[in-house]
PDB file of C-alpha atoms in Angstrom:
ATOM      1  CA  UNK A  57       5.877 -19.842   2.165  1.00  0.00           C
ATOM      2  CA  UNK A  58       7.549 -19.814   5.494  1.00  0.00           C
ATOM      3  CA  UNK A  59       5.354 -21.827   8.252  1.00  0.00           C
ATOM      4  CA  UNK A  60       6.215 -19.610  10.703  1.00  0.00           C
ATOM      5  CA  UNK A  61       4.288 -16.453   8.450  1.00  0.00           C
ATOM      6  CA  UNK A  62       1.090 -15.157  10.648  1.00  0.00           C
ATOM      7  CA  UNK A  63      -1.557 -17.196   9.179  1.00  0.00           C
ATOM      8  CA  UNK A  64      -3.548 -13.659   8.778  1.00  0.00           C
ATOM      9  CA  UNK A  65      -1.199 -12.234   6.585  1.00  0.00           C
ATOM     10  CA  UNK A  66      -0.223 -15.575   4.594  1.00  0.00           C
ATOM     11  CA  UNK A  67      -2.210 -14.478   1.266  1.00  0.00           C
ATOM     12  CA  UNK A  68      -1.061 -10.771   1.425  1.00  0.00           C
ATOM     13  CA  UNK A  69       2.353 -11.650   1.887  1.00  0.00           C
ATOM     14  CA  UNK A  70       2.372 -14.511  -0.921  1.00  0.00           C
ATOM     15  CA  UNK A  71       0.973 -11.522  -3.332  1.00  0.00           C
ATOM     16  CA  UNK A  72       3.345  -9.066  -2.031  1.00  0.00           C
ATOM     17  CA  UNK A  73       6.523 -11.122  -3.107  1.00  0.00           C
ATOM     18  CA  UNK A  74       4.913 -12.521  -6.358  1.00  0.00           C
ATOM     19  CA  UNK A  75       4.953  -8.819  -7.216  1.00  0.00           C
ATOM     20  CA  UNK A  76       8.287  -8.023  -5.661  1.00  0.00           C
ATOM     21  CA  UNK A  77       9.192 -11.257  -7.566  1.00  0.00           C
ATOM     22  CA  UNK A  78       8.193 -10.492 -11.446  1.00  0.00           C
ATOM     23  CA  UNK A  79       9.533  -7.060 -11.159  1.00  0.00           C
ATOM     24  CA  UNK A  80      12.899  -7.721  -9.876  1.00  0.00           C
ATOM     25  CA  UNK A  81      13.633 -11.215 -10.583  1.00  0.00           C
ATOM     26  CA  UNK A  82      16.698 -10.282 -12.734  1.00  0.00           C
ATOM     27  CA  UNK A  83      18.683  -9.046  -9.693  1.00  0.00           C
ATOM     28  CA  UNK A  84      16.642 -10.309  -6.675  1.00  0.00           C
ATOM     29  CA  UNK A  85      18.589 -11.675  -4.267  1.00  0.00           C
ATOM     30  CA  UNK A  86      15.996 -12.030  -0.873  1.00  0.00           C
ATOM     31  CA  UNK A  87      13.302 -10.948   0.881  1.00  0.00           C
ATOM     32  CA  UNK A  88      13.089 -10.631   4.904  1.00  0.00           C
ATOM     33  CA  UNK A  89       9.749 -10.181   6.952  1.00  0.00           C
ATOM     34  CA  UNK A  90      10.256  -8.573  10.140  1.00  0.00           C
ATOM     35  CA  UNK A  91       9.123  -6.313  12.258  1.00  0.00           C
ATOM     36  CA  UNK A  92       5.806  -6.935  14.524  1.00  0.00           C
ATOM     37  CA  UNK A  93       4.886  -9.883  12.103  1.00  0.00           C
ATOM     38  CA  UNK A  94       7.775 -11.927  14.440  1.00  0.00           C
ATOM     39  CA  UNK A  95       8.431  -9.596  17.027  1.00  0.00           C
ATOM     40  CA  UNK A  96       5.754  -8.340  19.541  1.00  0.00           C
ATOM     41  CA  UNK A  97       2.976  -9.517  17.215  1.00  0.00           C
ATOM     42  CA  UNK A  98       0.559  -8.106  14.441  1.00  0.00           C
ATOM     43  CA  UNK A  99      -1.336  -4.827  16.546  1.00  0.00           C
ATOM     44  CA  UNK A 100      -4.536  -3.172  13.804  1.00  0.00           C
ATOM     45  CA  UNK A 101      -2.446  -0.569  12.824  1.00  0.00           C
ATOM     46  CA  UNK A 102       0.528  -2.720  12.409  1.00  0.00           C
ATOM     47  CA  UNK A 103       2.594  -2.724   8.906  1.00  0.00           C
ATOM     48  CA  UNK A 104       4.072  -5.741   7.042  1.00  0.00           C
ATOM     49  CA  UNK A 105       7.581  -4.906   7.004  1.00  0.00           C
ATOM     50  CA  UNK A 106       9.590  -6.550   3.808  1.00  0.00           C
ATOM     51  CA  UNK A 107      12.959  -6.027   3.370  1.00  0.00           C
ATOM     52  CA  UNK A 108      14.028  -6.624  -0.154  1.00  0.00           C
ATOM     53  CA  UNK A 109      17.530  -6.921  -1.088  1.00  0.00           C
ATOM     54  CA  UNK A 110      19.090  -6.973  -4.991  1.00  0.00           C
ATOM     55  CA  UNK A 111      22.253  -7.174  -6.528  1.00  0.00           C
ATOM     56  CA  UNK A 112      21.918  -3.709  -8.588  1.00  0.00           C
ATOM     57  CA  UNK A 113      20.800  -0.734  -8.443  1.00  0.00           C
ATOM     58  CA  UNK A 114      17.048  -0.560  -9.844  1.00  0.00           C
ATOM     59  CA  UNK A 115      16.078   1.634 -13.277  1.00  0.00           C
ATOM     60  CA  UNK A 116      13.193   4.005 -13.324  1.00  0.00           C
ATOM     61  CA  UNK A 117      10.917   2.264 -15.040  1.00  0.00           C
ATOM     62  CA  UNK A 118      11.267  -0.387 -12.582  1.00  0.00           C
ATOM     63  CA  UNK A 119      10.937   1.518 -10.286  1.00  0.00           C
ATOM     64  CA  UNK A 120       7.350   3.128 -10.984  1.00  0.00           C
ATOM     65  CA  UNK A 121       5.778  -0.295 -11.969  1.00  0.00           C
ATOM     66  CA  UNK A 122       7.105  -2.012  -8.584  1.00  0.00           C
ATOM     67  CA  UNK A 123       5.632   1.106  -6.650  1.00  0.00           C
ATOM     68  CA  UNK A 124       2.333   1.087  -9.005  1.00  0.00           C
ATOM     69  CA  UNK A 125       1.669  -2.692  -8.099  1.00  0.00           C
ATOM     70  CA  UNK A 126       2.488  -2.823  -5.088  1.00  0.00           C
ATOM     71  CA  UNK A 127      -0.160  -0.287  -4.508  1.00  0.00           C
ATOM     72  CA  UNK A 128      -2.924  -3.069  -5.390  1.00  0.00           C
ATOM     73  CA  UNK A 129      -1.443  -5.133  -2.687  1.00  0.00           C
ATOM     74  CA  UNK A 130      -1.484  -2.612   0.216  1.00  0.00           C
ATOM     75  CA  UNK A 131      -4.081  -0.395   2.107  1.00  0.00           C
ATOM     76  CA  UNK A 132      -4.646   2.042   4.630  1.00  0.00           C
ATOM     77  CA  UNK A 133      -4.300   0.405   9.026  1.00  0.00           C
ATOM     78  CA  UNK A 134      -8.047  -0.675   9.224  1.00  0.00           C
ATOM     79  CA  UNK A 135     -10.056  -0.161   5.824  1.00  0.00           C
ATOM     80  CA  UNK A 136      -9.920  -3.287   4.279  1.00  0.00           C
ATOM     81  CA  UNK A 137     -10.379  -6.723   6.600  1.00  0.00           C
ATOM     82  CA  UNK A 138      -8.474  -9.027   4.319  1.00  0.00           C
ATOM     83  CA  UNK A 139      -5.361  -6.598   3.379  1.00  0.00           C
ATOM     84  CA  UNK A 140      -2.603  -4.415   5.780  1.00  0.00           C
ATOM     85  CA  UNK A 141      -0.147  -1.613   4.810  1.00  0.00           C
ATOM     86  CA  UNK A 142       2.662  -2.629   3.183  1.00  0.00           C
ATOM     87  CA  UNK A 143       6.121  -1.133   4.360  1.00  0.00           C
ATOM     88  CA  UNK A 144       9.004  -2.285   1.729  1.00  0.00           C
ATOM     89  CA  UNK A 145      12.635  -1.530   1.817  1.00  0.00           C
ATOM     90  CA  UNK A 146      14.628  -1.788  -0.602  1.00  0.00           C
ATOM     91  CA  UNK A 147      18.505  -2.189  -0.674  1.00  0.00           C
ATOM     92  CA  UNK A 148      21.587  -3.069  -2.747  1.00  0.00           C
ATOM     93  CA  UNK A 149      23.328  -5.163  -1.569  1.00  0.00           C
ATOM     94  CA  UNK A 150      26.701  -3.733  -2.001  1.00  0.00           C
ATOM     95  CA  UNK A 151      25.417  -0.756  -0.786  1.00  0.00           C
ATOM     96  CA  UNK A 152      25.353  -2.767   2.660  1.00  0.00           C
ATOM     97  CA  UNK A 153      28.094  -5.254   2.979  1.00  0.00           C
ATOM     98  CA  UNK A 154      30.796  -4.026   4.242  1.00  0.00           C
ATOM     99  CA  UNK A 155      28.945  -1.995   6.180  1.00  0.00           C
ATOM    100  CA  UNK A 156      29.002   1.437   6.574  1.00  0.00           C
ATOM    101  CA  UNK A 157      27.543   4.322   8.463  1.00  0.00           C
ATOM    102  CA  UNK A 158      25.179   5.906   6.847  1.00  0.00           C
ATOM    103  CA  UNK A 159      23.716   3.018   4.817  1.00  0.00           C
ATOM    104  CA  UNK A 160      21.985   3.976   1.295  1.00  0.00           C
ATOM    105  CA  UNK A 161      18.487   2.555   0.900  1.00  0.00           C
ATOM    106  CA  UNK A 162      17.845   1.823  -2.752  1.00  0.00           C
ATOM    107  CA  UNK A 163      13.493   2.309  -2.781  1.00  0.00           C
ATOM    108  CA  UNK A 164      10.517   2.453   0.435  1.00  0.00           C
ATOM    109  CA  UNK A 165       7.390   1.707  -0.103  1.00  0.00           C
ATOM    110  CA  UNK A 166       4.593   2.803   2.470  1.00  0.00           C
ATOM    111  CA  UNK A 167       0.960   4.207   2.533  1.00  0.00           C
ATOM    112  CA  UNK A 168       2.140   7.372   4.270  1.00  0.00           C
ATOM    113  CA  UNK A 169       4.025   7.621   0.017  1.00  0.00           C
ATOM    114  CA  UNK A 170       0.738   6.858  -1.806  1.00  0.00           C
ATOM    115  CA  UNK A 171      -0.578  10.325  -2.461  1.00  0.00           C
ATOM    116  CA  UNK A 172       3.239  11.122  -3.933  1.00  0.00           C
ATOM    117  CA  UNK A 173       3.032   7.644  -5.975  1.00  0.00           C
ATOM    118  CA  UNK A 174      -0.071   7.803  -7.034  1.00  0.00           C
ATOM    119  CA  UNK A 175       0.820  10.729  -8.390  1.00  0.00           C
ATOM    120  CA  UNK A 176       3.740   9.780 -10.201  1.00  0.00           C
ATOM    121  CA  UNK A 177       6.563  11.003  -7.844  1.00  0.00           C
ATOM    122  CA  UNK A 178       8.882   8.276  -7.059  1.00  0.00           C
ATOM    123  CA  UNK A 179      11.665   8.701  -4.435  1.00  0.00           C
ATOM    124  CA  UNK A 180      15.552   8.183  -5.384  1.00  0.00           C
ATOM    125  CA  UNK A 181      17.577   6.029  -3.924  1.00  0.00           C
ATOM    126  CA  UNK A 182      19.010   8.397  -0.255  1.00  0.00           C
ATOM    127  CA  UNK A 183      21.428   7.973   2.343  1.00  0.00           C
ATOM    128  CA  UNK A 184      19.044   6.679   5.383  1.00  0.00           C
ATOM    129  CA  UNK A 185      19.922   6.564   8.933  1.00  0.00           C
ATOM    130  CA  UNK A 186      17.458   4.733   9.623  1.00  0.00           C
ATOM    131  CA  UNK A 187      18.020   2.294   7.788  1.00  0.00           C
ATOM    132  CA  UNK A 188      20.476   0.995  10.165  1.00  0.00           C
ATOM    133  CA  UNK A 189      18.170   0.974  12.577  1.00  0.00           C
ATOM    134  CA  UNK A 190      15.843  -1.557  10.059  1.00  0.00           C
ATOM    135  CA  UNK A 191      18.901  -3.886   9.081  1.00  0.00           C
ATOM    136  CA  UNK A 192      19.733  -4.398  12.812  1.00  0.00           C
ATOM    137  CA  UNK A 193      16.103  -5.356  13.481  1.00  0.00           C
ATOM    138  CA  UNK A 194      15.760  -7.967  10.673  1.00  0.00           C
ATOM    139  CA  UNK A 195      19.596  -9.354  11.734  1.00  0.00           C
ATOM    140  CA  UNK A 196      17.333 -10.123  15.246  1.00  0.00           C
ATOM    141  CA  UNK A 197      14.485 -11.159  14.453  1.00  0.00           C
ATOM    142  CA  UNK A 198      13.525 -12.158  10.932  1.00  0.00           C
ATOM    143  CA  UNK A 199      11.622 -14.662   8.630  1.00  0.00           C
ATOM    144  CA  UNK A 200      13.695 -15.604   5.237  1.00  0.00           C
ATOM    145  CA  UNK A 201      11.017 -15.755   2.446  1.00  0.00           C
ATOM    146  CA  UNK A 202      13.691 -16.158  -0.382  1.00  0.00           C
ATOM    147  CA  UNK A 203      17.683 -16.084  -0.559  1.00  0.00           C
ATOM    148  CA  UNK A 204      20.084 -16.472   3.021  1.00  0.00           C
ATOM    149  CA  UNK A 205      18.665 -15.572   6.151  1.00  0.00           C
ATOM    150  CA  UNK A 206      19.773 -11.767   7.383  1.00  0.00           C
ATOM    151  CA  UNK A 207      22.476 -12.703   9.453  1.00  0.00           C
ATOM    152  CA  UNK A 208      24.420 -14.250   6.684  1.00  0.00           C
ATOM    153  CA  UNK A 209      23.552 -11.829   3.990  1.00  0.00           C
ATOM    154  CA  UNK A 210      24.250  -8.668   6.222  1.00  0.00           C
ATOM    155  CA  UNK A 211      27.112  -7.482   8.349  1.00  0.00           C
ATOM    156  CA  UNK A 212      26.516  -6.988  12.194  1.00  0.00           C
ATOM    157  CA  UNK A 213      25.701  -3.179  12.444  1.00  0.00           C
ATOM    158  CA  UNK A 214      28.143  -1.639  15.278  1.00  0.00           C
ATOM    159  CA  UNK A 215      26.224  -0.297  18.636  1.00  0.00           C
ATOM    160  CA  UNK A 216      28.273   2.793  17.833  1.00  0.00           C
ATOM    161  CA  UNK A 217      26.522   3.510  14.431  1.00  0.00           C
ATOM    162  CA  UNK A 218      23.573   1.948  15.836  1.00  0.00           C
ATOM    163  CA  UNK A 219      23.548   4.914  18.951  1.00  0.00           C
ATOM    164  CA  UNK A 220      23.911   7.051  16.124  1.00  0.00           C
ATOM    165  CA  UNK A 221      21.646   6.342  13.421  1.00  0.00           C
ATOM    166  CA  UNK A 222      19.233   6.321  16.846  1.00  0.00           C
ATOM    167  CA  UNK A 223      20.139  10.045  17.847  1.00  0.00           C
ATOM    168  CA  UNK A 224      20.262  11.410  13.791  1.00  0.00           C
ATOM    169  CA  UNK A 225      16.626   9.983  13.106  1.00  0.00           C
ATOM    170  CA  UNK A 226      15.536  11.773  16.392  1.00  0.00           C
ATOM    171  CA  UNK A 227      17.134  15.185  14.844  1.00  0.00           C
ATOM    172  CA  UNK A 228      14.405  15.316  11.568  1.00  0.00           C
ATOM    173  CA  UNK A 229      11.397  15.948  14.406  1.00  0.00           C
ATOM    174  CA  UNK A 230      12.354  19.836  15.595  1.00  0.00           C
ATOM    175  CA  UNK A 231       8.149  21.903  14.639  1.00  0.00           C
ATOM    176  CA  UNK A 232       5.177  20.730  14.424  1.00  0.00           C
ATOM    177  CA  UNK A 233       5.198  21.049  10.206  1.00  0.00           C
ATOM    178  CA  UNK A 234       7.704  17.819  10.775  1.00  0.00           C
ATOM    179  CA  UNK A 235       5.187  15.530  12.150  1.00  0.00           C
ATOM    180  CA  UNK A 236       2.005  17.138  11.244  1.00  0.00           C
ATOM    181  CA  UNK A 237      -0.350  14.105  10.042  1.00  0.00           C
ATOM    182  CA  UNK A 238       1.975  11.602  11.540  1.00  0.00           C
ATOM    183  CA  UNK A 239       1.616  12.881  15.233  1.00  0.00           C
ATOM    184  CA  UNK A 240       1.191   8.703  16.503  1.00  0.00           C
ATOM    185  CA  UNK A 241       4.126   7.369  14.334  1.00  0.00           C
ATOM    186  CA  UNK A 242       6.060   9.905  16.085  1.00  0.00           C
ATOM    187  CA  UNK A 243       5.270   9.980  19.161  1.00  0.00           C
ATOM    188  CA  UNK A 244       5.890   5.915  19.397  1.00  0.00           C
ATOM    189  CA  UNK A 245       9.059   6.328  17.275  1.00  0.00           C
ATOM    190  CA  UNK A 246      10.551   8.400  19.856  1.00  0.00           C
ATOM    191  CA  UNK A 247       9.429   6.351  22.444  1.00  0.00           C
ATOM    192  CA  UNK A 248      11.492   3.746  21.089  1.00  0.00           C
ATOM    193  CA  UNK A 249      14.258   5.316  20.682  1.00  0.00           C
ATOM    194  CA  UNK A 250      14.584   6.566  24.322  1.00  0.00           C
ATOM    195  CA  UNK A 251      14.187   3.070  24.853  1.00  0.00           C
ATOM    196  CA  UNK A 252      16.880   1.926  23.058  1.00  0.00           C
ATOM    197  CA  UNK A 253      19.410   4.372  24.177  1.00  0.00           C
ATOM    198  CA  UNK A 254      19.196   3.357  27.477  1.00  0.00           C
ATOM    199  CA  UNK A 255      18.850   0.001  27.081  1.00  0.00           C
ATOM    200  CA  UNK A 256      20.688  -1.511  24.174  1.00  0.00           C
ATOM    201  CA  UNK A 257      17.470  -3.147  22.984  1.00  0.00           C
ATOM    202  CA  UNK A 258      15.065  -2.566  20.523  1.00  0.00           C
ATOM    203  CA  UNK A 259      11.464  -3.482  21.716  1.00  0.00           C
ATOM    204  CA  UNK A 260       7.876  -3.656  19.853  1.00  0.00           C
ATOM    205  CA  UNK A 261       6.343   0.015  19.963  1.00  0.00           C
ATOM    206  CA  UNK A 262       3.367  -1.388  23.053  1.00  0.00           C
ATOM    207  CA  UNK A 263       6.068  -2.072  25.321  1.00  0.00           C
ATOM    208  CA  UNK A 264       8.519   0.441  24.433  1.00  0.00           C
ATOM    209  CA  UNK A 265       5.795   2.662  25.197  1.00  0.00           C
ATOM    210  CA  UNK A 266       5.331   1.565  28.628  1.00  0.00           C
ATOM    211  CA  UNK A 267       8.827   1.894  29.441  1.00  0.00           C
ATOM    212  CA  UNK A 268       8.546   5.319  28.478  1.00  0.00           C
ATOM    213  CA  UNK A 269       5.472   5.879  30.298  1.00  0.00           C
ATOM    214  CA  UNK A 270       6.735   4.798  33.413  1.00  0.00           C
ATOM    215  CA  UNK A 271       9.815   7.541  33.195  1.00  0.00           C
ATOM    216  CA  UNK A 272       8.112  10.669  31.902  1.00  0.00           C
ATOM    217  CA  UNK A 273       7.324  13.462  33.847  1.00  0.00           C
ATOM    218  CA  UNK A 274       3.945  13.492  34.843  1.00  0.00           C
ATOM    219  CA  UNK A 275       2.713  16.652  31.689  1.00  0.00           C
ATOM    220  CA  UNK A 276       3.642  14.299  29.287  1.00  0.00           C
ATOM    221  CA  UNK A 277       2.299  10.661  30.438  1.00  0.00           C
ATOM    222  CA  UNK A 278      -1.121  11.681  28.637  1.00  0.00           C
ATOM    223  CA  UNK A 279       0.232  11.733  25.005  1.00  0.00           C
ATOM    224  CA  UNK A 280       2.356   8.835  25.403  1.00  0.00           C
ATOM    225  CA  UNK A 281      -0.568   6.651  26.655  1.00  0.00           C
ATOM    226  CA  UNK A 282      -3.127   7.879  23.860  1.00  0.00           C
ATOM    227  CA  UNK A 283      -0.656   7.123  21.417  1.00  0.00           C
ATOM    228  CA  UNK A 284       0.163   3.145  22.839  1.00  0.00           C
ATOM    229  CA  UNK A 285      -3.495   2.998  23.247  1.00  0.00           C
ATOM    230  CA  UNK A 286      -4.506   4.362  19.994  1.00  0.00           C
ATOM    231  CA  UNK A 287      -1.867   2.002  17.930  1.00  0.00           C
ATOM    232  CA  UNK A 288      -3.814  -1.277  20.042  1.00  0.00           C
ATOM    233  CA  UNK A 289      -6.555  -0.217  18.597  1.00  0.00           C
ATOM    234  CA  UNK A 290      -8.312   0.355  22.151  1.00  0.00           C
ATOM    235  CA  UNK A 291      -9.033   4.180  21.478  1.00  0.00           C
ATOM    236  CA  UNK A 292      -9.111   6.677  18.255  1.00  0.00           C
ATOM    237  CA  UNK A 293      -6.088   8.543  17.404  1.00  0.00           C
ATOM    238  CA  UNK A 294      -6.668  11.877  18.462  1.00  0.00           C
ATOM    239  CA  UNK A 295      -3.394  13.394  18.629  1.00  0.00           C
ATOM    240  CA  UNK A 296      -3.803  15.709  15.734  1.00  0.00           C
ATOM    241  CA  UNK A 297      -6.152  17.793  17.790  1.00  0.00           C
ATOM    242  CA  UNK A 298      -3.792  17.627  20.639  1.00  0.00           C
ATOM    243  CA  UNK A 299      -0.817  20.363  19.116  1.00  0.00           C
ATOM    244  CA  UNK A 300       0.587  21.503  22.105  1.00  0.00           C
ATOM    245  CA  UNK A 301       0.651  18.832  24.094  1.00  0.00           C
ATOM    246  CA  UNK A 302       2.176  16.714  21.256  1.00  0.00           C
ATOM    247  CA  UNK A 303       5.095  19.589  20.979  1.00  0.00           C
ATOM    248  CA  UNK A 304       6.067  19.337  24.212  1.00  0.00           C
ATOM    249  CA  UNK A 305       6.534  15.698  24.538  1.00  0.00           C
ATOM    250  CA  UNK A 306       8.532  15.752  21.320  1.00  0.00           C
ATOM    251  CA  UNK A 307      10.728  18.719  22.878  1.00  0.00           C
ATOM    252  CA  UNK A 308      10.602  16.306  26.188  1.00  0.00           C
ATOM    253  CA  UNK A 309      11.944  13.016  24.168  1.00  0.00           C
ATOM    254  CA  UNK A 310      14.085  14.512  22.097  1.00  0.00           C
ATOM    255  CA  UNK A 311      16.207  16.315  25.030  1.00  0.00           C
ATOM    256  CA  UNK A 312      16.377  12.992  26.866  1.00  0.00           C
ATOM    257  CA  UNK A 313      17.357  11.283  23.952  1.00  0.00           C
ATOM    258  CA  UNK A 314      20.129  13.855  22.894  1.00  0.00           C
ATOM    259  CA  UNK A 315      21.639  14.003  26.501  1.00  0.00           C
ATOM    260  CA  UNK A 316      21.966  10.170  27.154  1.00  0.00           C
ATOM    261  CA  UNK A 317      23.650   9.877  23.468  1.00  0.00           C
ATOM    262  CA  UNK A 318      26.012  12.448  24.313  1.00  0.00           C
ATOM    263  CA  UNK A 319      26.574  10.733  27.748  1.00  0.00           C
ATOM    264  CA  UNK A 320      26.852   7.523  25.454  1.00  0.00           C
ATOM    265  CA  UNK A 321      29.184   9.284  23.259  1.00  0.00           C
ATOM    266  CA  UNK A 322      31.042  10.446  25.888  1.00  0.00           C
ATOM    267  CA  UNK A 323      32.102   6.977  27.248  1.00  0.00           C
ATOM    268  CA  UNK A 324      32.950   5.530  24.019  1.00  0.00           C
ATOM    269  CA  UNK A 325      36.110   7.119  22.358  1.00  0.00           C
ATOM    270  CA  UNK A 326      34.891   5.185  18.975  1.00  0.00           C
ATOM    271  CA  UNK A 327      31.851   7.218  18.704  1.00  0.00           C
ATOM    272  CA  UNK A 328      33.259  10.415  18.362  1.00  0.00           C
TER     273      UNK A 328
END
């Protein structure tokens, strides 16, 4: 295992990829950890993001015995010390390189899916927007577990269809029934969005927060700082009592984000 793994997560990931590992060994080709493992550092309600890549596309039953072990190795943020949620991505590989805009993401594993798992329900493989938004992350900052590191394996993913995959993700969030449960992730997800629109980067959720904070209008600062606060772990999350006040910051975000994407697009003839 990589040195350079988070000692506190050594064990988990270890089981995660022996999993990952007998289940897809026939056509595994990596697996990338990234996210705030090596960028911005492990928060308590922080993920381990794996990004799995494989040569074909996976069969059903695959599929639900992956999903129902990986279940074993994952938990809810903050209900087990010794284990974190699991977020893994799936991809084929030729579904990737050459790149293309949207990208197809093969299988996701997350908590926010075990009710549907546990269940039985399995997602296809979907077009994903955000996806691109994942590969250009592990491209910058990434730990190789197994195969080539990300920026040989993958193709560099063009700011155009980056500024893009940016402004479509925003576009699922329009009434509350779209983030209802998931008020936080969010809240922080447009926050780093806005972000990233205006600055070409893409920064831990903490910080990108901050940024944020320090531009919104004075009605919405509340929201934004419960949110960073509540993801550090220094307050509860109590944004699902908070309806309106989470509306309007959503409306707020999502009309900065759509105006400085069309003032993007504007400027750059290869967008359009």
């Amino acid at each position: 295992m990589n040195a350079s793994v988070p000692t506190e997560i050594t064990h988990q990931v270890s089981s995660a990829c022996s999993v990952i590992g007998r289940h897809l060994a026939s056509s595994l080709q990596a697996i990338h950890l990234f996210g705030s493992a090596v960028d911005g550092g492990l928060k308590p309600h922080s993920d381990i993001d794996l990004l799995v890549t494989v040569s074909a596309p996976l069969t059903e039953a695959v599929r639900h015995a992956l999903l129902k072990e990986l279940l074993s190795v994952s938990t809810w943020p903050m209900t087990r010390e010794s284990l974190r949620p699991l977020e893994v991505t799936v991809v084929v590989r030729d579904a990737v390189v050459p790149w293309r805009y949207p990208p197809s993401r093969e299988l996701q594993f997350g908590e926010w899916l075990r009710g549907e798992m546990e269940a039985g329900h399995v997602q296809p493989a979907i077009v994903d927007p955000d996806l691109t938004i994942l590969l250009a992350k592990a491209r910058r900052h990434s730990i190789c577990l197994l195969g080539e590191p990300a920026t040989d394996l993958f193709d560099p993913v063009p700011r155009t269809d980056l500024a893009r995959a940016f402004y479509d993700t925003a576009l699922q969030w329009n009434e509350p029934a779209d983030w209802r449960g998931d008020e936080r992730t969010v809240v922080l997800a447009l926050a780093r969005i806005w972000f990233s629109l205006s600055t070409g980067g893409i920064a831990p959720k903490d910080v990108a927060a901050q940024w944020v904070i320090e531009r919104l209008p004075d009605e919405h600062q509340s929201i934004m700082r419960s949110a960073r606060a509540s993801y550090l772990g220094e307050t509860q999350d109590d944004l699902a009592r908070r309806g309106p006040e989470v509306a309007a910051f959503v409306h707020c975000a999502r009309t900065a984000i759509e105006r400085m994407y069309l003032e993007w697009q504007s400027g750059n003839p290869a967008a359009r």
